[in-house]
mmCIF file of C-alpha atoms in Angstrom:
data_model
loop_
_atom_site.group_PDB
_atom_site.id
_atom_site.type_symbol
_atom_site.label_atom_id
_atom_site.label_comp_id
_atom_site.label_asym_id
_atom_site.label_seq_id
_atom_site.Cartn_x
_atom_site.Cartn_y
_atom_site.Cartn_z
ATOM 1 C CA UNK A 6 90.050 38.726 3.350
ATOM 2 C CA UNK A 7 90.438 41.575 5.287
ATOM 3 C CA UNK A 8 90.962 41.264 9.387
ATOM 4 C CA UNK A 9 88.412 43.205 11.569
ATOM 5 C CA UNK A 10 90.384 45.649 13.672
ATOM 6 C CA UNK A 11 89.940 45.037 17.759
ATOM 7 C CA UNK A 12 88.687 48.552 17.837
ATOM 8 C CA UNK A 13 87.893 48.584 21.464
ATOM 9 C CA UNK A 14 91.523 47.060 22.277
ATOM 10 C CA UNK A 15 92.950 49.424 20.211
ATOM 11 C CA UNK A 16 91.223 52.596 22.048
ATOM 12 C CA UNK A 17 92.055 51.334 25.433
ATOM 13 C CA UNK A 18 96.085 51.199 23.938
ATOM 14 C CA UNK A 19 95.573 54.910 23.298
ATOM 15 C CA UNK A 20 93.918 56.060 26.138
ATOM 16 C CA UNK A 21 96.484 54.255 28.221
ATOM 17 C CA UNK A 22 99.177 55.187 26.457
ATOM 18 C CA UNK A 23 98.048 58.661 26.397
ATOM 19 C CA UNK A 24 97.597 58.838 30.389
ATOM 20 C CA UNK A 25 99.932 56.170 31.800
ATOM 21 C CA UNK A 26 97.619 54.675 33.906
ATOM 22 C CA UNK A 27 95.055 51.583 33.932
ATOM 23 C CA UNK A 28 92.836 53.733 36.781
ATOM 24 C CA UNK A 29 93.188 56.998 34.679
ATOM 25 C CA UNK A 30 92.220 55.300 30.952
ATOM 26 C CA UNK A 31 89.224 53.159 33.027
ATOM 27 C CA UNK A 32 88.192 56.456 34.165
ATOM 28 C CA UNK A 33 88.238 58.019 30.652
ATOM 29 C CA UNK A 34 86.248 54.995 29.075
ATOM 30 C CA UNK A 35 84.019 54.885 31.950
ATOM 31 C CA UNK A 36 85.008 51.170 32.852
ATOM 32 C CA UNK A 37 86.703 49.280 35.440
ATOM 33 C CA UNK A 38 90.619 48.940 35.378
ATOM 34 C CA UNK A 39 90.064 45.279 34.899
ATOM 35 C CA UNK A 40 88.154 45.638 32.058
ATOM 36 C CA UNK A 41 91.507 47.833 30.844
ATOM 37 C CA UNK A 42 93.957 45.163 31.690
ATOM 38 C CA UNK A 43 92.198 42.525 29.599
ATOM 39 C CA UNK A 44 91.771 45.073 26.344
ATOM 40 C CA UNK A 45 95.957 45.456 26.597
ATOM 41 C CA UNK A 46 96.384 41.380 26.856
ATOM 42 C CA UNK A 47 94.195 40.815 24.088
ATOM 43 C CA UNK A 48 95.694 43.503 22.074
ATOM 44 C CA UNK A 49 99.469 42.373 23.084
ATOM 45 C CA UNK A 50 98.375 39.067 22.696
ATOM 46 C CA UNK A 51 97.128 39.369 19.146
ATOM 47 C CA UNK A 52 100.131 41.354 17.841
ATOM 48 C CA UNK A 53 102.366 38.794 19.765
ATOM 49 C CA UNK A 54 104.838 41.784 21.624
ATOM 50 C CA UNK A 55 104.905 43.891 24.410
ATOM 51 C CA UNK A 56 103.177 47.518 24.483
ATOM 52 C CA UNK A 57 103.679 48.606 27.778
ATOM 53 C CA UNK A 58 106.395 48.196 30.588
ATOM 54 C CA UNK A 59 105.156 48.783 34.037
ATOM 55 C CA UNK A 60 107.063 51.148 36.426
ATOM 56 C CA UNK A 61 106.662 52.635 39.729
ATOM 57 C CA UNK A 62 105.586 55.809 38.398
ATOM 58 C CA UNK A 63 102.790 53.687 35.770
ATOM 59 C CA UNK A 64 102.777 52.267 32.351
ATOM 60 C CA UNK A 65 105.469 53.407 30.154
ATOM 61 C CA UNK A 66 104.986 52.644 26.569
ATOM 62 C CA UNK A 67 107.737 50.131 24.804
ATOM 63 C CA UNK A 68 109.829 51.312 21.925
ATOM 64 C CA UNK A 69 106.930 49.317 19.782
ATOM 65 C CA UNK A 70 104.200 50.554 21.491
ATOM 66 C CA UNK A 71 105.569 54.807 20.897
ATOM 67 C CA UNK A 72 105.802 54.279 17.191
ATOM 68 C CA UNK A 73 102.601 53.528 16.984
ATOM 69 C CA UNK A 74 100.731 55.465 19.635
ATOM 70 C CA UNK A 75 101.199 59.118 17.869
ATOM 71 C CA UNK A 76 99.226 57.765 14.583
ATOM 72 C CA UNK A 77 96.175 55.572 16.544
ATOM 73 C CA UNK A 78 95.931 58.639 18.789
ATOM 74 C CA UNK A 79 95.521 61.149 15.504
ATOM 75 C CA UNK A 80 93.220 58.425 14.031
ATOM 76 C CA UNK A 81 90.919 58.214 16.774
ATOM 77 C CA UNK A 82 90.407 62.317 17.442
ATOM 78 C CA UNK A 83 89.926 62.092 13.671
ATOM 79 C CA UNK A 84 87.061 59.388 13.878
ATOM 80 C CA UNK A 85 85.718 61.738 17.092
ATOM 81 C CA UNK A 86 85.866 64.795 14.863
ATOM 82 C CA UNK A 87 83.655 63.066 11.962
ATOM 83 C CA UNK A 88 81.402 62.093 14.486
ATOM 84 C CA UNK A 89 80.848 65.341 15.944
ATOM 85 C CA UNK A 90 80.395 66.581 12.586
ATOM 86 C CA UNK A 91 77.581 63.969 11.685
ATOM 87 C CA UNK A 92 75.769 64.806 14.861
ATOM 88 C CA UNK A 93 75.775 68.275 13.358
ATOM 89 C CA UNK A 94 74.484 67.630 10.410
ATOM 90 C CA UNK A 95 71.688 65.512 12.207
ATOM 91 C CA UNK A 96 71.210 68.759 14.127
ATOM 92 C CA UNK A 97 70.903 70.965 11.481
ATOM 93 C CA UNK A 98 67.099 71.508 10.129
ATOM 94 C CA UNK A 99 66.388 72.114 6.361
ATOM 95 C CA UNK A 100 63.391 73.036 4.902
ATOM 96 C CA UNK A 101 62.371 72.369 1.042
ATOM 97 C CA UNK A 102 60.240 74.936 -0.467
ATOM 98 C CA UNK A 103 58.246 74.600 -3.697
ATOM 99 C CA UNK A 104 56.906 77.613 -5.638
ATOM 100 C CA UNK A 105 56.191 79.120 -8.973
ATOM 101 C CA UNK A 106 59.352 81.003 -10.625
ATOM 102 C CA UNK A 107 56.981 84.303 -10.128
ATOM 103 C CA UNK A 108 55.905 83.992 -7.003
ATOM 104 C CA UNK A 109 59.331 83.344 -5.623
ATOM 105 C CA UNK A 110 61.049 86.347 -7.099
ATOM 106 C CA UNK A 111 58.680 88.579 -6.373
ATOM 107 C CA UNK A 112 57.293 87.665 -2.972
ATOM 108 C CA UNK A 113 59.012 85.015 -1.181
ATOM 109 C CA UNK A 114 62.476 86.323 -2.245
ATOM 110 C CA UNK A 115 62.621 89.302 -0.872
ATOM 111 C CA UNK A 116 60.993 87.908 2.421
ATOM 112 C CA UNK A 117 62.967 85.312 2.916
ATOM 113 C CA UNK A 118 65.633 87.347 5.195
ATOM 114 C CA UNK A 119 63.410 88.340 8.175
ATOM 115 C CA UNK A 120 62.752 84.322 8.303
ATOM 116 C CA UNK A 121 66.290 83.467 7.920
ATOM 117 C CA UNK A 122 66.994 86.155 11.076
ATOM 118 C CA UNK A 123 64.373 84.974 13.211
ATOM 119 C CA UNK A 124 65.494 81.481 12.817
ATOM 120 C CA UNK A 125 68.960 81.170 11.342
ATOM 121 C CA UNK A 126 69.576 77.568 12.344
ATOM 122 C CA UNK A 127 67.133 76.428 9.689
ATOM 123 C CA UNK A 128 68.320 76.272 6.419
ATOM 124 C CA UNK A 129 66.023 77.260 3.265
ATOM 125 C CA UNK A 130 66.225 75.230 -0.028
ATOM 126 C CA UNK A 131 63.450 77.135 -2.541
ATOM 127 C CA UNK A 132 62.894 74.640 -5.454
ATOM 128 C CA UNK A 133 61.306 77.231 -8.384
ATOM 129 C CA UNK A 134 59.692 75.243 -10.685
ATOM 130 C CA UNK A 135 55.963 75.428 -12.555
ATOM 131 C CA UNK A 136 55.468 71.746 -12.233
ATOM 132 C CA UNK A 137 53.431 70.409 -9.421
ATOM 133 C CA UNK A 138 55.426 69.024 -6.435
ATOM 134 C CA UNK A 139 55.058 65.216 -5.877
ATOM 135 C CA UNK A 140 54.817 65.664 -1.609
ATOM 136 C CA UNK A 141 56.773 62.609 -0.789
ATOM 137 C CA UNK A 142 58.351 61.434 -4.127
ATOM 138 C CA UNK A 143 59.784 64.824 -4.465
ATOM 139 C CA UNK A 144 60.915 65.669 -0.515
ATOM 140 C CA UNK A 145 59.172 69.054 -0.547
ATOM 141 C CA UNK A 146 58.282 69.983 2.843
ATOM 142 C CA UNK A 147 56.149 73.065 2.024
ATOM 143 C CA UNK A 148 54.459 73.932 -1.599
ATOM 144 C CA UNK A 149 52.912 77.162 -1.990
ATOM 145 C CA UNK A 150 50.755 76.268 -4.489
ATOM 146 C CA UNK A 151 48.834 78.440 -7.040
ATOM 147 C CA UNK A 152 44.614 77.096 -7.694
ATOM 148 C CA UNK A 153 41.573 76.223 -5.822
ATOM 149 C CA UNK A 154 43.033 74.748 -2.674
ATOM 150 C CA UNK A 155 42.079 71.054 -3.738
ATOM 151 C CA UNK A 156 44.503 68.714 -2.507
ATOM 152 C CA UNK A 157 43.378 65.684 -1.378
ATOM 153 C CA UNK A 158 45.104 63.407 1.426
ATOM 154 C CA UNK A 159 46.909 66.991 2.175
ATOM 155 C CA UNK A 160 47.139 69.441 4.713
ATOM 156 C CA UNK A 161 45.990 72.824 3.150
ATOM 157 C CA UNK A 162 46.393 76.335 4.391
ATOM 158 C CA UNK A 163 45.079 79.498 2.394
ATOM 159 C CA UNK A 164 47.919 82.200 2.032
ATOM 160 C CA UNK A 165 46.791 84.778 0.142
ATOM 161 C CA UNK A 166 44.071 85.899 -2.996
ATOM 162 C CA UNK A 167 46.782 88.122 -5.758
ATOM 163 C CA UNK A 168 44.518 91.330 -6.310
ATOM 164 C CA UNK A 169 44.772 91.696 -10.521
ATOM 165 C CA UNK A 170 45.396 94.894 -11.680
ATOM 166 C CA UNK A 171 45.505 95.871 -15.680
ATOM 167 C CA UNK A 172 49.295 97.443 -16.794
ATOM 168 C CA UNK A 173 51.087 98.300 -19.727
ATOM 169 C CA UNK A 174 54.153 100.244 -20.598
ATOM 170 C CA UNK A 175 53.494 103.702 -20.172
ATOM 171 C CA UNK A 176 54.672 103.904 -24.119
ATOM 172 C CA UNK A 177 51.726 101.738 -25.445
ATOM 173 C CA UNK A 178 49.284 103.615 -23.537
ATOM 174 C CA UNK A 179 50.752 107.394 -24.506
ATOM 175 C CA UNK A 180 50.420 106.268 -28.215
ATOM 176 C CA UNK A 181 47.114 104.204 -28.181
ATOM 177 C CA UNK A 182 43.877 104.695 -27.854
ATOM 178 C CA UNK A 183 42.110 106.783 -24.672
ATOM 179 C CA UNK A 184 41.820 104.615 -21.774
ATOM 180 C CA UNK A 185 39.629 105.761 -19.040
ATOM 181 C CA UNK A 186 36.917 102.723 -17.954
ATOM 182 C CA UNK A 187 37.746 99.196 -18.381
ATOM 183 C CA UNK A 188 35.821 98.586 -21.628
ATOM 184 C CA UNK A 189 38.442 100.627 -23.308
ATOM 185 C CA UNK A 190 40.976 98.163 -22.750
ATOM 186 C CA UNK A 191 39.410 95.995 -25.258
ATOM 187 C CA UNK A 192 41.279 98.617 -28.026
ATOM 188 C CA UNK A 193 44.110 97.240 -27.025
ATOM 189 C CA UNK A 194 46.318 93.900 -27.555
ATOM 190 C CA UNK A 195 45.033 91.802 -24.614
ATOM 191 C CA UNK A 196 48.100 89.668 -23.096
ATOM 192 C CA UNK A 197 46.610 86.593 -20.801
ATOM 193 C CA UNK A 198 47.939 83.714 -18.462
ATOM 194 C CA UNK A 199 47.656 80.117 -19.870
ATOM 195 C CA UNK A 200 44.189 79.959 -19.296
ATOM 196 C CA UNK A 201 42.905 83.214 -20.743
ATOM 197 C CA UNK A 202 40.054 83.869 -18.369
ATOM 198 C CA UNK A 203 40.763 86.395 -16.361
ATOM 199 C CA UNK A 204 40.409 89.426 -18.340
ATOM 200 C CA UNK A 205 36.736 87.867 -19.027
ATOM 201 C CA UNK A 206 36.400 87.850 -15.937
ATOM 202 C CA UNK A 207 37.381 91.003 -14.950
ATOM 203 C CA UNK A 208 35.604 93.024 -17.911
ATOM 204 C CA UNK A 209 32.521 91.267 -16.903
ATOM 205 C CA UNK A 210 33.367 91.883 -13.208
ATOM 206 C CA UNK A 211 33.250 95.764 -13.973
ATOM 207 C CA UNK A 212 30.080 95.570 -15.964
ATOM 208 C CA UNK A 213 31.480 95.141 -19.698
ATOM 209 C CA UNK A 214 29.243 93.088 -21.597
ATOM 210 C CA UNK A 215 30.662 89.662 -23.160
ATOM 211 C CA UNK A 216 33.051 90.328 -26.140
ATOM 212 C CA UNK A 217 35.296 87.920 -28.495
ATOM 213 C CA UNK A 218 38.067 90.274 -28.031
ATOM 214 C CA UNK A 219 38.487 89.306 -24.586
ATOM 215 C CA UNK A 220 39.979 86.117 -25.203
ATOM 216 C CA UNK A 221 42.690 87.004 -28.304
ATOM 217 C CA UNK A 222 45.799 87.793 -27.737
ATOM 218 C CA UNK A 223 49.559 86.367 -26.543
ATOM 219 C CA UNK A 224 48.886 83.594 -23.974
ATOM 220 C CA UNK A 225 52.262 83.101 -21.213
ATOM 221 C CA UNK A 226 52.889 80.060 -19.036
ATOM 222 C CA UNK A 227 54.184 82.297 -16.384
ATOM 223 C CA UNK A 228 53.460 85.398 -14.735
ATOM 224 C CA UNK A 229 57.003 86.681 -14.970
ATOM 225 C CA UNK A 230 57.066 86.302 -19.033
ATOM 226 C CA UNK A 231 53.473 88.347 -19.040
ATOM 227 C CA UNK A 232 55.053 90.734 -16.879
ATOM 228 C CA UNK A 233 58.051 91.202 -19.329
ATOM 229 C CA UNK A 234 55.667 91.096 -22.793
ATOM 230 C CA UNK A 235 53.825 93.920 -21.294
ATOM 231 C CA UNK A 236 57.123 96.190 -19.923
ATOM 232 C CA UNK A 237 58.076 95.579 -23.741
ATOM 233 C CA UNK A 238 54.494 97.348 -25.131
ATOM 234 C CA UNK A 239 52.830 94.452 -26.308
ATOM 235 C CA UNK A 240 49.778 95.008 -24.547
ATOM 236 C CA UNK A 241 47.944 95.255 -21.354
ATOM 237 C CA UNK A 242 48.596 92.357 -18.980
ATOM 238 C CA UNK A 243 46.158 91.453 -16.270
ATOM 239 C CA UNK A 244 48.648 90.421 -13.355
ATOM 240 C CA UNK A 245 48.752 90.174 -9.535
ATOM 241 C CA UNK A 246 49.985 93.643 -7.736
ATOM 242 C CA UNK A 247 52.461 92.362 -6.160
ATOM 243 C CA UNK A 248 54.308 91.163 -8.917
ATOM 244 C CA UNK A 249 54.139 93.849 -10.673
ATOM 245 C CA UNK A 250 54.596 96.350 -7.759
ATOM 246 C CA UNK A 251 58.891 96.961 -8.775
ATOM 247 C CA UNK A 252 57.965 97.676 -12.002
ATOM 248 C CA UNK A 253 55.573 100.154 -11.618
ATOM 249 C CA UNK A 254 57.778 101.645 -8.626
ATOM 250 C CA UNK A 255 60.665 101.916 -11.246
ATOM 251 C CA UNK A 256 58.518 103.328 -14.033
ATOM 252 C CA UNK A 257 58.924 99.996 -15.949
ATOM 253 C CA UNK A 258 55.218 99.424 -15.985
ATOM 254 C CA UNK A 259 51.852 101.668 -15.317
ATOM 255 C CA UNK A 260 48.704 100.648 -13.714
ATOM 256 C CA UNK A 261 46.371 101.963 -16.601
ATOM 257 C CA UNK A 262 43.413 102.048 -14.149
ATOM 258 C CA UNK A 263 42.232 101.743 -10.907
ATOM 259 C CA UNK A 264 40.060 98.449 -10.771
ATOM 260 C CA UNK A 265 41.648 95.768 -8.982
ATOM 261 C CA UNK A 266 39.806 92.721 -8.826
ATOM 262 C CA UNK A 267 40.159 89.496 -6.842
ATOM 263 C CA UNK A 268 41.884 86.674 -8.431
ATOM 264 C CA UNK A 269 39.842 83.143 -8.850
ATOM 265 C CA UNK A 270 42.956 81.161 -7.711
ATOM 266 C CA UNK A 271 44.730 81.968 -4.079
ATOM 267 C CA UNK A 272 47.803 80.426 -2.931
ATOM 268 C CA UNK A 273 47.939 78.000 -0.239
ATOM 269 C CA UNK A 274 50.409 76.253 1.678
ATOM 270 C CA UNK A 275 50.635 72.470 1.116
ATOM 271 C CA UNK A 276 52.500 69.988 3.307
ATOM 272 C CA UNK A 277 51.619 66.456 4.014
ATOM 273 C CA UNK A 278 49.509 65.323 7.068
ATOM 274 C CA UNK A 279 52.507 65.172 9.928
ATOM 275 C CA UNK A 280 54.650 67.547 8.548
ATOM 276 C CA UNK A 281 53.628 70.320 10.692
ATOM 277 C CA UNK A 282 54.708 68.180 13.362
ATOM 278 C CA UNK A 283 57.778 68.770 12.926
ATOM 279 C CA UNK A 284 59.255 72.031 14.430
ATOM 280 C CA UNK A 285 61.179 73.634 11.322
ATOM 281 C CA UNK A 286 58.000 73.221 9.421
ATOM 282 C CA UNK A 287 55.696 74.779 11.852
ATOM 283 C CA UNK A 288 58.240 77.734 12.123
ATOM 284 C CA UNK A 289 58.161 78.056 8.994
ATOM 285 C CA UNK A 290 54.137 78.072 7.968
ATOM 286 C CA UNK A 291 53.411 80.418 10.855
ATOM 287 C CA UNK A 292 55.834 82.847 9.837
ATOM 288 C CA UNK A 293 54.695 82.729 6.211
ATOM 289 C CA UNK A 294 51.313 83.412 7.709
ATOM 290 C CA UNK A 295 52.605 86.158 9.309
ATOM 291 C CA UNK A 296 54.360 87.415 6.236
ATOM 292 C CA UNK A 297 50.631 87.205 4.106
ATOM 293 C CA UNK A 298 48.848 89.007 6.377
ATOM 294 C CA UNK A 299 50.889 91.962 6.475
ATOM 295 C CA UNK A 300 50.196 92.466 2.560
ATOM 296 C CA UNK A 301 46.886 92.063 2.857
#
């Protein structure tokens, strides 16, 4: 069975030891110099020797005492140190953020910097990921969540409504088929989220009657695959402007005409009731605010 160590004796020993004097090491602790003389007779008295000789000058340490001193003394500044670096960590805020692969490479992403320089003592964790974030199972702090803005027992914020615009390689469209008004683009392959309304809804939006060709095509999961499947000329994609905005800047992609359209589903920012309560949260949903209004 293993003995508990006296640890106050033992840091009174080293503080004494370290400043040869009861008054100095009962200054150091913050206690009285009696309180100093009992730690070194319980400590002497446990070990059964001598630790200290008293002189004119102060304590001296005895030839048992000195061999031991240097390693306590290391031992204790190392305890100190992992303490200090605990209260650090405690210090330290971190901030989970949930998001759709798409939506994090092509808007928060690039962001992210002008939060991370306006508040560098926060630390950003982005979890990309298509499931649906679990608020307290999961430890996300913020989800930026991509529907209706029905969350119950939730605090909801709307961020933004994508703007859909119709693209295509500029290679499909050279070859194809004249494409001028929206009821063209039914001559082409049609590529659609998981759902496969929106180009419905946007034909119908822009005053093209109902037509089975709407709904056919290559259905993606994610934004970022339908964003690829049309850059490779497999159709025209229906996708927010933002995520497509790189590719059209680099040539990569062409907006085939100019009808955007509202998206049904906006993205809002989730976070549980008393999360905004705390201040790395807060920071963190204003600035995003910030961030959503200046692409609007």
């Amino acid at each position: 069975m293993a003995t508990s160590l006296p640890y106050l004796a033992l840091r009174t020993f080293v503080e004494v030891g370290q400043r040869g004097s009861i008054k100095a090491a009962a200054e150091a602790l913050s206690v009285t110099s009696g309180a100093i003389s009992q730690q070194i007779r319980l400590l002497e008295d446990r070990i059964g020797m001598a630790l200290f000789t008293r002189e004119r000058s102060g304590l001296r340490l005895t030839e048992a005492g000195a061999s031991v001193h240097p390693a306590l003394l290391q031992a204790f500044e190392q305890m100190q140190e992992a303490l200090q670096s605990l209260e650090q960590i405690k210090s330290r805020q971190t901030l989970t953020v949930s998001t759709v692969a798409t939506f994090a490479a092509s808007w928060l992403v690039p962001r992210l910097g002008r939060f991370n320089l306006r508040y560098p003592h926060i630390e950003v964790r982005v979890e990309a990921t298509s499931a649906v974030a679990d608020m307290r199972r999961d430890r996300v702090d913020v989800a930026l969540r991509h529907g209706l803005g029905v969350y119950p027992n939730l605090h909801v914020t709307r961020l933004m409504a994508p703007v859909l615009v119709p693209v295509a390689s500029s290679a499909l469209v050279a070859a194809s088929a004249e494409l001028t008004q929206p009821q063209d683009c039914l001559n082409f392959p049609l590529l659609h989220d998981s759902d496969r309304a929106d180009w419905s809804l946007w034909l119908s939006a822009h005053g093209v009657a109902k037509d089975p060709r709407a709904e056919r095509g290559t259905a993606f999961e994610d934004d970022f695959l339908l964003i690829r499947a049309a850059e490779a000329g497999q159709g025209l994609a229906l996708v927010p402007m933002e995520y497509a905005r790189e590719e059209i800047a680099a040539g990569r992609l062409v907006q085939v005409l100019d009808k955007p359209w509202p998206a049904r589903f906006a993205y809002y920012v989730v976070t549980r009731p008393d999360a905004m309560q705390r201040d790395e949260v807060k920071a963190f949903v204003e600035w995003i605010m910030e961030e959503a209004q200046g692409t609007t």
